[in-house]
Short mmCIF file of C-alpha atoms in Angstrom, two decimals:
data_model
loop_
_atom_site.label_atom_id
_atom_site.label_comp_id
_atom_site.label_asym_id
_atom_site.label_seq_id
_atom_site.Cartn_x
_atom_site.Cartn_y
_atom_site.Cartn_z
CA MET K 1 50.56 51.67 25.41
CA VAL K 2 47.97 49.20 26.10
CA GLU K 3 48.84 46.69 28.93
CA VAL K 4 48.52 42.95 27.79
CA VAL K 5 46.84 40.76 30.60
CA LYS K 6 48.21 37.28 30.59
CA PHE K 7 45.27 34.62 29.85
CA ASP K 8 44.25 32.81 33.03
CA VAL K 9 44.68 29.12 32.81
CA TRP K 10 41.12 28.29 31.74
CA ARG K 11 41.41 30.65 28.87
CA GLN K 12 44.97 29.29 27.99
CA ARG K 13 43.25 25.91 27.83
CA ASP K 14 40.24 27.14 25.89
CA ILE K 15 42.44 28.66 23.18
CA LEU K 16 44.80 25.68 22.98
CA THR K 17 41.90 23.23 22.67
CA ASP K 18 40.46 25.32 20.04
CA ILE K 19 43.81 25.12 18.19
CA ALA K 20 44.07 21.41 18.52
CA ASP K 21 40.33 20.98 17.33
CA SER K 22 40.04 23.54 14.43
CA GLY K 23 43.43 24.35 13.38
CA SER K 24 44.37 27.88 11.89
CA ALA K 25 40.53 28.79 11.54
CA VAL K 26 40.72 29.84 15.23
CA LEU K 27 43.44 32.31 14.74
CA SER K 28 41.26 34.56 12.54
CA THR K 29 38.85 35.21 15.47
CA ALA K 30 39.07 37.76 18.13
CA GLU K 31 40.30 34.98 20.63
CA GLY K 32 43.04 33.93 18.10
CA LEU K 33 44.25 37.25 17.62
CA ALA K 34 44.51 37.76 21.47
CA PHE K 35 46.32 34.46 21.47
CA ILE K 36 48.96 35.70 18.98
CA GLU K 37 49.30 39.03 21.11
CA GLN K 38 49.97 36.70 24.10
CA LEU K 39 52.56 34.97 22.13
CA HIS K 40 54.31 38.25 20.92
CA HIS K 41 54.18 39.65 24.76
CA PHE K 42 54.95 36.50 26.74
CA PHE K 43 56.79 34.19 24.66
CA ALA K 44 58.76 36.26 22.30
CA PRO K 45 61.01 38.29 24.52
CA GLY K 46 62.23 35.31 26.47
CA MET K 47 62.92 33.20 23.46
CA ILE K 48 64.84 36.14 21.72
CA GLY K 49 66.94 36.45 24.82
CA THR K 50 67.61 32.74 24.88
CA ALA K 51 68.21 32.42 21.03
CA ARG K 52 70.68 35.31 21.36
CA SER K 53 72.61 33.42 24.32
CA TRP K 54 72.81 30.44 21.81
CA GLY K 55 74.33 32.89 19.18
CA TYR K 56 71.48 33.39 16.91
CA ASP K 57 69.68 36.66 16.06
CA ILE K 58 65.79 36.50 15.67
CA GLU K 59 62.91 38.60 15.78
CA ALA K 60 59.52 38.20 17.56
CA ASP K 61 57.59 37.42 14.52
CA GLU K 62 59.87 34.48 13.88
CA VAL K 63 59.19 33.14 17.49
CA VAL K 64 55.50 33.57 16.92
CA ASN K 65 55.52 32.07 13.67
CA LEU K 66 57.68 29.06 14.93
CA ILE K 67 55.05 28.39 17.85
CA ILE K 68 52.05 28.77 15.49
CA GLU K 69 53.55 26.54 12.65
CA ARG K 70 54.58 23.81 15.09
CA LEU K 71 51.06 23.89 16.95
CA LEU K 72 49.16 23.83 13.66
CA THR K 73 51.50 21.27 11.94
CA THR K 74 51.13 18.66 14.72
CA SER K 75 47.67 19.19 15.78
CA VAL K 76 46.62 18.29 11.96
CA GLU K 77 49.27 15.70 11.19
CA SER K 78 49.89 13.63 14.27
CA GLN K 79 48.30 12.06 17.43
CA ARG K 80 51.05 13.80 19.38
CA CYS K 81 49.60 17.43 19.69
CA PRO K 82 51.36 19.83 21.89
CA ALA K 83 48.34 22.22 21.78
CA ARG K 84 46.25 19.31 23.44
CA TYR K 85 48.99 18.43 25.72
CA ALA K 86 49.42 21.96 26.72
CA ALA K 87 45.63 22.41 27.24
CA SER K 88 45.44 19.31 29.64
CA SER K 89 48.70 20.57 31.72
CA GLU K 90 48.34 22.11 34.94
CA THR K 91 50.12 25.23 33.67
CA PRO K 92 49.73 25.45 29.96
CA TRP K 93 51.88 28.36 29.21
CA ALA K 94 54.68 26.70 31.01
CA TYR K 95 54.13 23.54 28.89
CA LEU K 96 54.13 25.61 25.74
CA TRP K 97 57.28 27.57 26.79
CA THR K 98 59.06 24.22 27.32
CA CYS K 99 57.95 23.06 23.61
CA THR K 100 59.12 26.37 22.33
CA LEU K 101 62.70 26.00 23.76
CA ARG K 102 62.72 22.57 22.14
CA TRP K 103 61.37 23.72 18.90
CA GLY K 104 64.12 26.40 18.86
CA GLN K 105 66.72 23.93 19.37
CA GLU K 106 65.54 21.56 16.76
CA MET K 107 65.27 24.50 14.41
CA TRP K 108 68.69 26.08 15.11
CA GLY K 109 70.84 23.08 16.03
CA ASN K 110 73.37 22.80 18.53
CA ARG K 111 76.50 24.71 18.47
CA GLY K 112 79.72 23.31 19.54
CA VAL K 113 83.16 24.80 19.98
CA PRO K 114 86.15 24.35 18.02
CA ILE K 115 88.55 21.64 19.05
CA GLU K 116 91.08 24.24 19.60
CA HIS K 117 89.16 25.64 22.49
CA ALA K 118 88.46 22.38 24.24
CA GLU K 119 90.79 23.26 26.91
CA THR K 120 88.84 26.18 28.23
CA ILE K 121 85.68 24.08 28.53
CA PRO K 122 85.26 23.27 32.22
CA ALA K 123 85.49 19.66 33.12
CA PRO K 124 82.64 17.87 34.50
CA ASP K 125 82.30 18.20 38.31
CA TYR K 126 82.08 14.41 38.80
CA GLN K 127 84.51 11.38 38.25
CA ASP K 128 83.68 8.94 35.64
CA ASP K 129 85.19 5.55 36.48
CA GLY K 130 84.54 4.30 32.82
CA VAL K 131 87.22 3.17 30.58
CA HIS K 132 88.50 5.77 28.29
CA THR K 133 90.96 6.15 25.45
CA PRO K 134 93.81 8.31 25.94
CA ILE K 135 93.55 11.60 24.19
CA ASP K 136 97.12 11.09 22.77
CA ARG K 137 95.82 7.90 20.95
#
C-alpha cells in the first residue's frame, strides 16, 4: 500500500489557485490527479463519518465529487470562489474542510426529530428571559 503524503501548504495553495484559474483542465494533469488522491485520503473518511452521524450513508467518491463539483462550479460562475479563498487562507485544507461540511449540509439538509420525541431533547443550558407563548396554547 502506498502512503499518501499530505500536500504542504504551498502545494495546497498552488493546486487550488490552478483550479480557480483553469477550472477542470488542471484535474487531468498529474498534479490534478494527486489533488483528487488528497481528497480521497484526507477529506473523504472524515466526511463519511460526519455524514453517517447525520444519518446519511455516502461513499468516498461522492465526497470527492461534491468537493470538485462545488470548486469548479463556483470558480467559473461567481466572484465568490472557494478555491481562491482557500488558496489565500493560512491553512487551505482547513478552509476547504469547513466548506465541505457546509456543502454537505446544503446537499443533505437538516434533520429534525419528530415532535413526539421533543421531551427527550435536552433543554438549553441558559435562561431566555424573552416572552414566549405557553406550549398549551
